[in-house]
PDB file of C-alpha atoms in Angstrom:
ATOM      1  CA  UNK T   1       0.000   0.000   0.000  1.00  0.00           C
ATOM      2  CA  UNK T   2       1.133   3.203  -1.153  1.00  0.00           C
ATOM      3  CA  UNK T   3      -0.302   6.540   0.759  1.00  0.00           C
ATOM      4  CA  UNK T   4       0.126   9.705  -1.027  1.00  0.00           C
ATOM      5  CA  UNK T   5      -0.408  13.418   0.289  1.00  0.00           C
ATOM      6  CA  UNK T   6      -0.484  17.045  -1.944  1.00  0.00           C
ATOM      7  CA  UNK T   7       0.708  20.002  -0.112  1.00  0.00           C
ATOM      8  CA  UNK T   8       0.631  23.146  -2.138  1.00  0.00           C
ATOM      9  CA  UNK T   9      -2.010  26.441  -1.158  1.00  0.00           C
ATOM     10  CA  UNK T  10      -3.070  26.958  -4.596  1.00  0.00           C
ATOM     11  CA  UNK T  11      -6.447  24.545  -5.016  1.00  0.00           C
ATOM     12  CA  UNK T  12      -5.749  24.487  -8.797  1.00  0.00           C
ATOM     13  CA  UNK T  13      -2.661  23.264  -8.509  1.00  0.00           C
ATOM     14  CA  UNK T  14      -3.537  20.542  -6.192  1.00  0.00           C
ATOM     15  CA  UNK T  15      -6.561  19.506  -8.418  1.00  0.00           C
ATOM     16  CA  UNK T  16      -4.358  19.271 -11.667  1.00  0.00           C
ATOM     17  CA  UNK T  17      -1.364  17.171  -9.411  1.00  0.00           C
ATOM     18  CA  UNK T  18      -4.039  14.893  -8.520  1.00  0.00           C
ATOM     19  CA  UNK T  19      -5.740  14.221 -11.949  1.00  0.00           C
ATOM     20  CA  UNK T  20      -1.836  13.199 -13.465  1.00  0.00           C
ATOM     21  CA  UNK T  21      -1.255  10.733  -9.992  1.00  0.00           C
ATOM     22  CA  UNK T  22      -4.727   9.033 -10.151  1.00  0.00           C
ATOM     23  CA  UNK T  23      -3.899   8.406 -13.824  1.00  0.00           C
ATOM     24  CA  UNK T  24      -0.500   6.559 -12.941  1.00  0.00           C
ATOM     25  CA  UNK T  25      -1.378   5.327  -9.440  1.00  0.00           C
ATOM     26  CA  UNK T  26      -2.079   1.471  -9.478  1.00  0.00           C
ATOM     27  CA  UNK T  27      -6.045   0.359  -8.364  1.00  0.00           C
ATOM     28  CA  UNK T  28      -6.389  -0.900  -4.868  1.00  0.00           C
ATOM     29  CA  UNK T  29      -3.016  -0.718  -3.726  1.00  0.00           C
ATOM     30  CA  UNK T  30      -1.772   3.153  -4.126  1.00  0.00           C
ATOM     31  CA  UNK T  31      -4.350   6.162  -3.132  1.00  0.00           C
ATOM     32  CA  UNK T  32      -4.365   9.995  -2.316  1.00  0.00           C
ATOM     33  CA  UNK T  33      -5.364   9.725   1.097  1.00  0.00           C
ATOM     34  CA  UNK T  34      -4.548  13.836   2.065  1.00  0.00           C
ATOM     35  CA  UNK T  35      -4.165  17.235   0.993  1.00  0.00           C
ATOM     36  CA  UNK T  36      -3.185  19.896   2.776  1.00  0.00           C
ATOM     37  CA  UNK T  37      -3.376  23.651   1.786  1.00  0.00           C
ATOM     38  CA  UNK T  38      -0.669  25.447   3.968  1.00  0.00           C
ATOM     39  CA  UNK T  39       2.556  24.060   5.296  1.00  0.00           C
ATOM     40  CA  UNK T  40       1.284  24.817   8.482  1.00  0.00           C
ATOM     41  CA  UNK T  41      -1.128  22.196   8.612  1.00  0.00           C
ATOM     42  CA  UNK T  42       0.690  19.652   6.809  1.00  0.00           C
ATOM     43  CA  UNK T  43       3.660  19.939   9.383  1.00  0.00           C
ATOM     44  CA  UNK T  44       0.827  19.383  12.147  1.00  0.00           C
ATOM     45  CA  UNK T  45      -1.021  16.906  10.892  1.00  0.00           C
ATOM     46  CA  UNK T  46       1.978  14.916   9.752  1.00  0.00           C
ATOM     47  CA  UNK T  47       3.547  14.948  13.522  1.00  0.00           C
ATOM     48  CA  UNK T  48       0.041  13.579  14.799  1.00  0.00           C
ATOM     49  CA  UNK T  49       0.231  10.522  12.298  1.00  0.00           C
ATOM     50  CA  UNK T  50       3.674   9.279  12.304  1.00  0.00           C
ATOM     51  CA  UNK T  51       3.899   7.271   9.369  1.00  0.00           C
ATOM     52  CA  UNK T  52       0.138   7.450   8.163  1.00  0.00           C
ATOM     53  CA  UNK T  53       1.659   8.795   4.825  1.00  0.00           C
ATOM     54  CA  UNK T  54       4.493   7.454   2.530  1.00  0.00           C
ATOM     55  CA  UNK T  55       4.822  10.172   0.068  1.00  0.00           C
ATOM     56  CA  UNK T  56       4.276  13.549   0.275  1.00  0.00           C
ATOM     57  CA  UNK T  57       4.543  16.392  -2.614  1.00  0.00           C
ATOM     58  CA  UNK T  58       5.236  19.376  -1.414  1.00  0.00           C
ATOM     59  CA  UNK T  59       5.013  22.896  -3.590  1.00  0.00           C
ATOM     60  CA  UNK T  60       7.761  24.972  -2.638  1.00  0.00           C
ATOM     61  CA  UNK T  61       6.826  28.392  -3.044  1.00  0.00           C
ATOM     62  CA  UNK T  62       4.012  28.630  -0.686  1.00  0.00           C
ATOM     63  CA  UNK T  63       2.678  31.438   1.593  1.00  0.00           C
ATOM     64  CA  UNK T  64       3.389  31.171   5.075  1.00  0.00           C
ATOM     65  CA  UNK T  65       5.669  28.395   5.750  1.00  0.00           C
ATOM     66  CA  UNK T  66       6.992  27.509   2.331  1.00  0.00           C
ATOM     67  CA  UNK T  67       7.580  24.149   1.108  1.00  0.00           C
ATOM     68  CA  UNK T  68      11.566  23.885   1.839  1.00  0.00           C
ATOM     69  CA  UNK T  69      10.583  25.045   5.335  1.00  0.00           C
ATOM     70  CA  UNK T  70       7.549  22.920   5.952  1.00  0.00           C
ATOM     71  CA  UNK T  71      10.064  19.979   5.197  1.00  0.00           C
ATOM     72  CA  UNK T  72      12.765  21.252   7.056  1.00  0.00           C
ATOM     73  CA  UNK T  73      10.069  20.614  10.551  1.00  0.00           C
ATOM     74  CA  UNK T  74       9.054  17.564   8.942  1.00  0.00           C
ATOM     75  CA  UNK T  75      12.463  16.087   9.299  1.00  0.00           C
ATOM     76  CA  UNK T  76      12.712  16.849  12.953  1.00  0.00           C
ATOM     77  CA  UNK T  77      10.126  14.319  13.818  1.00  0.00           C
ATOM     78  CA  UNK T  78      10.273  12.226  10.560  1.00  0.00           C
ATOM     79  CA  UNK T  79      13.019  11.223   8.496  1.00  0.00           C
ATOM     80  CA  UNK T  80      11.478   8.450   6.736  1.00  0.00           C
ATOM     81  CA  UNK T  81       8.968  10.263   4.802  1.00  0.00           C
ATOM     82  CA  UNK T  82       9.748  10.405   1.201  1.00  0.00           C
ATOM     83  CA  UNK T  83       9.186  13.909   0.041  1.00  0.00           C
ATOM     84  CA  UNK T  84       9.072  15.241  -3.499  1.00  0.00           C
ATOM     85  CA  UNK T  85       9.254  19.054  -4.401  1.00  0.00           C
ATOM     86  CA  UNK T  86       7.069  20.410  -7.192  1.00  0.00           C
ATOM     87  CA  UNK T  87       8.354  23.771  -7.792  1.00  0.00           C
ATOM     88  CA  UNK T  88       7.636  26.394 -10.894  1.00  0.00           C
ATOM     89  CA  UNK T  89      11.782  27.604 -10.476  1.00  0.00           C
ATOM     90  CA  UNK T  90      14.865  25.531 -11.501  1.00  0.00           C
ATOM     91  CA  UNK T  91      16.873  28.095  -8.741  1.00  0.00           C
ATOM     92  CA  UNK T  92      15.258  25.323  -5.905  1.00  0.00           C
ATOM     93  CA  UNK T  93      16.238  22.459  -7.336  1.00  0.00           C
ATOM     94  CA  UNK T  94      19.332  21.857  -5.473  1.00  0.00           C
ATOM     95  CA  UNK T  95      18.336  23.717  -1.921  1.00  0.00           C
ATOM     96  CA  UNK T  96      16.160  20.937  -0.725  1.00  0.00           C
ATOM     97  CA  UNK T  97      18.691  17.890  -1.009  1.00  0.00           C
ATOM     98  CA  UNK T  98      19.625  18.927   2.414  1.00  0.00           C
ATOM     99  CA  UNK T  99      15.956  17.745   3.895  1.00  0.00           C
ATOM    100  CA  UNK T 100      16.278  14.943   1.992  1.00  0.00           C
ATOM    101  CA  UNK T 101      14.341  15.322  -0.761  1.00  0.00           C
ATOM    102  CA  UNK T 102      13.554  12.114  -3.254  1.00  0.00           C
ATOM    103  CA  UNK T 103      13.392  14.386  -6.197  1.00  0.00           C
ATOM    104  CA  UNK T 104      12.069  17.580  -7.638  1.00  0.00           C
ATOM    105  CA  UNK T 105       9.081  18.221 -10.129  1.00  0.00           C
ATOM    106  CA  UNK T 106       8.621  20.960 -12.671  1.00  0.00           C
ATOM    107  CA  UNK T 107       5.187  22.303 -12.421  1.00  0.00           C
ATOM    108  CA  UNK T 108       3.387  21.392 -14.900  1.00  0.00           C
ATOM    109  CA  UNK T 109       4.031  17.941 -13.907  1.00  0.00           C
ATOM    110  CA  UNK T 110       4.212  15.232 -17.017  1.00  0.00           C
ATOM    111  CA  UNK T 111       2.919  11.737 -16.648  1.00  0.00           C
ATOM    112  CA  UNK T 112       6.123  10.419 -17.672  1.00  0.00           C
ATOM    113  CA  UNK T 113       7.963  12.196 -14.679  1.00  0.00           C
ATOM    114  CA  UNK T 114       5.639  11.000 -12.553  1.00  0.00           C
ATOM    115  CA  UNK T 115       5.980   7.555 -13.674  1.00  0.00           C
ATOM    116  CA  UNK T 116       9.680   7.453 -13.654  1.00  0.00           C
ATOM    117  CA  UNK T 117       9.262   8.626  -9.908  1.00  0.00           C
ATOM    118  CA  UNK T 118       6.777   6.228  -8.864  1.00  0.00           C
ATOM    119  CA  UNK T 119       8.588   3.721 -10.699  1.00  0.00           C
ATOM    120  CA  UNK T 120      11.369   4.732  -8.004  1.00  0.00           C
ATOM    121  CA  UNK T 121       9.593   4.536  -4.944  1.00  0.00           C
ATOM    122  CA  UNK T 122       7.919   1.170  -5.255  1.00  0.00           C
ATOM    123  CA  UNK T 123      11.378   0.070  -5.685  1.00  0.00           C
ATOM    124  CA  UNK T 124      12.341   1.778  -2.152  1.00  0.00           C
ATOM    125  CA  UNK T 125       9.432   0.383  -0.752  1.00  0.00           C
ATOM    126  CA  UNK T 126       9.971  -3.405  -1.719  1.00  0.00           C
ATOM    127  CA  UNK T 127      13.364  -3.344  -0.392  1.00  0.00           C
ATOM    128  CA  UNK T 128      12.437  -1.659   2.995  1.00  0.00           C
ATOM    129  CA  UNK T 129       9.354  -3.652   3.312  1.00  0.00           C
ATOM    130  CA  UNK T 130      11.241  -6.011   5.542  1.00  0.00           C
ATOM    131  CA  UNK T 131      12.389  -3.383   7.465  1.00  0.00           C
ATOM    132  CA  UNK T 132       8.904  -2.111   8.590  1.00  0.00           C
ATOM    133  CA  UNK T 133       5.984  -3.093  10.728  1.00  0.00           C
ATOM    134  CA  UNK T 134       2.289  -2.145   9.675  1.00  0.00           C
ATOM    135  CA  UNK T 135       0.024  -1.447  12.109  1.00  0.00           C
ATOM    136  CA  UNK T 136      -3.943  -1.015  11.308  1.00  0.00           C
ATOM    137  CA  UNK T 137      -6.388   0.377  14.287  1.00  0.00           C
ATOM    138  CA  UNK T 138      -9.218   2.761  14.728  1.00  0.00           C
ATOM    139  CA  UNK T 139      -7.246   5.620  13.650  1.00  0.00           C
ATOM    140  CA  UNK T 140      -5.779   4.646  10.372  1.00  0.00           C
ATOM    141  CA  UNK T 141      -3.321   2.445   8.844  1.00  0.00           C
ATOM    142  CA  UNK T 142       0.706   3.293  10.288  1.00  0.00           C
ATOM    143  CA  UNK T 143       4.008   2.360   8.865  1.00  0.00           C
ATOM    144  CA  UNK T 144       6.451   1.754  11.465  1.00  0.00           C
ATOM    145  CA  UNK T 145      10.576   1.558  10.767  1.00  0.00           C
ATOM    146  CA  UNK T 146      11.396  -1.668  13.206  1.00  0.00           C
ATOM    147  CA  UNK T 147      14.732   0.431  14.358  1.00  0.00           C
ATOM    148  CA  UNK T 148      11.974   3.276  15.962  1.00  0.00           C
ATOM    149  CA  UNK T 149       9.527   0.124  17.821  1.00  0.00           C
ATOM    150  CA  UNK T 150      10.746  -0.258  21.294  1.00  0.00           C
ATOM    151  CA  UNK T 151       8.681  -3.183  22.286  1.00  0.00           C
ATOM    152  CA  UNK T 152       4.901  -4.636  21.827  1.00  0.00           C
ATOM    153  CA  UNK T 153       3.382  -5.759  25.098  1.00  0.00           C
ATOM    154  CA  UNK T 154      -0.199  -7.462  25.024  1.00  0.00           C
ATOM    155  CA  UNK T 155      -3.198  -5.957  27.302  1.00  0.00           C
ATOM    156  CA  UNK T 156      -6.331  -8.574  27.221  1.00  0.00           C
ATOM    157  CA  UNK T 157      -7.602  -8.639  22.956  1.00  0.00           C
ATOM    158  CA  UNK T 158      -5.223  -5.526  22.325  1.00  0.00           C
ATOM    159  CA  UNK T 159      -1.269  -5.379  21.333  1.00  0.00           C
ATOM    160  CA  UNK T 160       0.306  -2.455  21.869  1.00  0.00           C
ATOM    161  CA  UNK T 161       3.277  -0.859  19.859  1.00  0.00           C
ATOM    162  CA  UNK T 162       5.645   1.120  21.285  1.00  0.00           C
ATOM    163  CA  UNK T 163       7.895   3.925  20.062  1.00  0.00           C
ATOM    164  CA  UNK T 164       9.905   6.473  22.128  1.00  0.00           C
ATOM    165  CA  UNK T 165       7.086   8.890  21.692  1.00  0.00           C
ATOM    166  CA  UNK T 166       4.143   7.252  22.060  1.00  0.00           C
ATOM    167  CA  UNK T 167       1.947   3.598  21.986  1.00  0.00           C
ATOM    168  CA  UNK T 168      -0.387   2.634  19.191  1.00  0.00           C
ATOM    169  CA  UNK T 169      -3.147  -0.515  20.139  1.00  0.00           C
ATOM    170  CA  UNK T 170      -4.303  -2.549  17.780  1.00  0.00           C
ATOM    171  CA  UNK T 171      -6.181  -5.942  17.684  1.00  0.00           C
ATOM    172  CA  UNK T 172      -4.346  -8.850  17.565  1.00  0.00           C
ATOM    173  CA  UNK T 173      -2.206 -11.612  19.433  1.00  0.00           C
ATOM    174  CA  UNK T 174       1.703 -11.305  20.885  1.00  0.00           C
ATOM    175  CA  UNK T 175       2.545 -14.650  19.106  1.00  0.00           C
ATOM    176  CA  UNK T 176       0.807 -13.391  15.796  1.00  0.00           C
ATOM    177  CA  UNK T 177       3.070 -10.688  16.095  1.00  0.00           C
ATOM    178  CA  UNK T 178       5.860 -12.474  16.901  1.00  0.00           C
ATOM    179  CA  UNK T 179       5.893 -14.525  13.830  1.00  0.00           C
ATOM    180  CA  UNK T 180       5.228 -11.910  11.980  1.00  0.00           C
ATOM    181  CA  UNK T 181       8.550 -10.505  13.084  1.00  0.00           C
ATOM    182  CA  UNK T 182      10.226 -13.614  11.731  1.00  0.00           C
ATOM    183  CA  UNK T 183      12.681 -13.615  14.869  1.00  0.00           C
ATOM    184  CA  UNK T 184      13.842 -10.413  14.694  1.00  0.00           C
ATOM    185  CA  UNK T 185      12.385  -9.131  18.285  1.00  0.00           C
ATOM    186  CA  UNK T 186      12.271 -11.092  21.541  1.00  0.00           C
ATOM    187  CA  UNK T 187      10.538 -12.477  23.936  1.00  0.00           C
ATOM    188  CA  UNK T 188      11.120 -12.018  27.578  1.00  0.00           C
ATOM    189  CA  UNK T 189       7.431 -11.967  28.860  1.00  0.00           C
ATOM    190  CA  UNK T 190       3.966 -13.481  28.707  1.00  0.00           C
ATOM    191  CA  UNK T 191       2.978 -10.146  27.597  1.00  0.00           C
ATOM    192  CA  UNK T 192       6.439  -8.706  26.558  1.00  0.00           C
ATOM    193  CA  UNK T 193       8.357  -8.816  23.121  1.00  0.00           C
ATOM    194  CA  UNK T 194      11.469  -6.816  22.960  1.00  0.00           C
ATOM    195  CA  UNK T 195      13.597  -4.789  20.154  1.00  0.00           C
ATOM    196  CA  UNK T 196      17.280  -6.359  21.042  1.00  0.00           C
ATOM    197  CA  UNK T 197      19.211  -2.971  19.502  1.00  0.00           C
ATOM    198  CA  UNK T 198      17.433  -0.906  22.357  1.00  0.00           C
ATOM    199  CA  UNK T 199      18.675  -3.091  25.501  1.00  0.00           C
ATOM    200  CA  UNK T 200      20.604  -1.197  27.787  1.00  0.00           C
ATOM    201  CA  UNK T 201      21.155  -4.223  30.586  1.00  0.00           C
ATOM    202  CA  UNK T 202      19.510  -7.491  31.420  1.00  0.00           C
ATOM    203  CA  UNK T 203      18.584  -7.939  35.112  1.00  0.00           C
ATOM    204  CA  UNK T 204      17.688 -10.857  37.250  1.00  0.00           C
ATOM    205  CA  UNK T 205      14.416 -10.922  36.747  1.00  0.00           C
ATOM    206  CA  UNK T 206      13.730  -7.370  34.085  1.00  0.00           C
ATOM    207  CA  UNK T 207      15.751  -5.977  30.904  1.00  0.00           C
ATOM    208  CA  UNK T 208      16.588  -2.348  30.823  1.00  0.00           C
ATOM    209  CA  UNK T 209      15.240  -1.007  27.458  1.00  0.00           C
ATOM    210  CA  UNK T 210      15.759   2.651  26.137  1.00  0.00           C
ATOM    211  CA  UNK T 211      15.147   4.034  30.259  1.00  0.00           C
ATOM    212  CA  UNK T 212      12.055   1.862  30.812  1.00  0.00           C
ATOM    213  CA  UNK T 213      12.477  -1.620  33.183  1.00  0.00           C
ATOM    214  CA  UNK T 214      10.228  -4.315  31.603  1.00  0.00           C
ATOM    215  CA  UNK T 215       9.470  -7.597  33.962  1.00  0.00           C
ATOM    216  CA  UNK T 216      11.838 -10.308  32.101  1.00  0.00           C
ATOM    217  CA  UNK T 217      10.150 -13.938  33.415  1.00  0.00           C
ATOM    218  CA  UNK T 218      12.083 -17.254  34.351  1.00  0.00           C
ATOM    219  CA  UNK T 219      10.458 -19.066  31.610  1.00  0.00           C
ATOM    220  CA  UNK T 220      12.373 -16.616  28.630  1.00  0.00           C
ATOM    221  CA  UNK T 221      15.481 -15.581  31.019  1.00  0.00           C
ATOM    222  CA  UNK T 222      17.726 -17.850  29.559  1.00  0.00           C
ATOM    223  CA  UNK T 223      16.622 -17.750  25.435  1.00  0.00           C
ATOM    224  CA  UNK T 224      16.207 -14.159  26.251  1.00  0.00           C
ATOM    225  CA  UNK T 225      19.748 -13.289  27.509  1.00  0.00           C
ATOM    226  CA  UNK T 226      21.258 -15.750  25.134  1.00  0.00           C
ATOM    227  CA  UNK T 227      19.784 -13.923  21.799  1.00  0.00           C
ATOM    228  CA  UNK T 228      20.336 -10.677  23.608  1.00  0.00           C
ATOM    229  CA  UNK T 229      24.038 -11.261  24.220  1.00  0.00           C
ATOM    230  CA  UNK T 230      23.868 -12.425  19.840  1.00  0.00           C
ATOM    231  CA  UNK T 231      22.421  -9.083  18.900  1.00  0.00           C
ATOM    232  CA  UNK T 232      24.946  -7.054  20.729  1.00  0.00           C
ATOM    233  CA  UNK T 233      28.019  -8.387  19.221  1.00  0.00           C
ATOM    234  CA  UNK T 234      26.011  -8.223  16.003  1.00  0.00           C
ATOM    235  CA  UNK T 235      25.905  -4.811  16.664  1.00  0.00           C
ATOM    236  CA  UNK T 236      29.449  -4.507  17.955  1.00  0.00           C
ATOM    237  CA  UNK T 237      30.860  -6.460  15.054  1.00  0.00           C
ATOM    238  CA  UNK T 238      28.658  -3.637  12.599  1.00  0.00           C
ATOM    239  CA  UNK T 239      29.950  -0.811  14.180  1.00  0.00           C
ATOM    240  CA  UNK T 240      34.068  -1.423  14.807  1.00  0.00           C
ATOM    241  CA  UNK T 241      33.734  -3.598  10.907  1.00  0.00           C
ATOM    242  CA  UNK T 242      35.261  -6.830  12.515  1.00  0.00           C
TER     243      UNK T 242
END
């Protein structure tokens, strides 16, 4: 699934950007699920719904907070977002690479552009998709980066996702999720299944995760600690290129 917003504060603009994506967008599986008429609101909806969106275009030359601005805030709470400018001016083509910018459209967009970018991005997307965690609730559908998930933890019908900045419910069971994570996080709980590169220290009987003490039970101690110990000289290894 591919989730697309429009930022630009001219409504023409935004109409004629959305009549040349729904022409190249694939049925079912790719939509325009926002658009946004100032910066402003993009920038505050967008830190609301971490991850609720996968590509945003973003006009540059907007008024109030222009585009290279708006994506400047963007990138202190999100730096997975793919952005694309669509700018009237050549002069901003090369200003925005520093926020990290996929590309950069000439207004009036052509199809074959388009194409060529979208052509890009479902490339990114296949080869992060292992990399990433979907979660769907009441609010929405999220995209999480498995480096940013602290830990799930299970609470009666509900699993709960957690980040450093907040915790997102949804329905479904701990061991669902665990296989669904192929290995890659751990269990140290009944109700507890851990992201090994955010251990801090493993206790008697809790693991030290990112500041927060999580119970750690006889039954997964030993696994738990083993894998653990794994996944830090994985990490070591990565970081000193042993």
């Amino acid at each position: 699934m591919l989730r697309v917003a429009i930022c630009d504060d001219e409504a023409a603009a935004r109409d004629a950007l959305h009549i040349q994506l729904e022409k190249v967008l694939m049925e079912n599986t790719e939509e325009i699920v926002y658009e946004f008429s100032t910066g402003a609101n993009a920038v505050s909806w967008l830190k609301k719904h971490p991850g609720e969106i996968d590509l945003l275009f973003l006009d540059v030359e907007m008024d109030g907070l222009n585009g290279m601005e708006c994506a400047e805030k963007i990138r202190e709470f999100d730096k997975n977002l793919m952005i694309v400018f669509v700018t009237g001016y050549a002069d901003y083509v090369f200003d925005g690479y520093r926020t990290g910018a996929l590309d950069y459209l000439m207004k009036p967009v052509k199809t074959q552009k388009l194409l060529e970018l979208l052509h890009r991005v479902r490339l990114k997307m296949a080869q992060e998709e292992k990399n990433v965690f979907l979660v769907k609730n009441a609010d929405g559908l999220w995209r999480f980066a498995l480096h940013d998930i602290l830990y799930f933890y299970s609470d009666k019908r509900l699993v709960f996702l957690v980040t450093k900045k907040a915790e997102y419910p949804f329905y479904d069971k701990l061991e669902k999720v665990e296989e669904r994570l192929e290995g890659r996080f751990i269990r140290i709980h009944q109700r507890f299944l851990i992201n090994p590169e955010h251990v801090e220290r493993l206790g008697k009987d809790c693991v030290l995760l990112s500041e927060r003490e999580l119970p750690c039970s006889r039954k997964y101690r030993e696994s738990a600690a083993a894998r653990i110990a794994r996944s830090i000289m994985a990490k070591s290894t990565d970081i000193h290129g042993i």
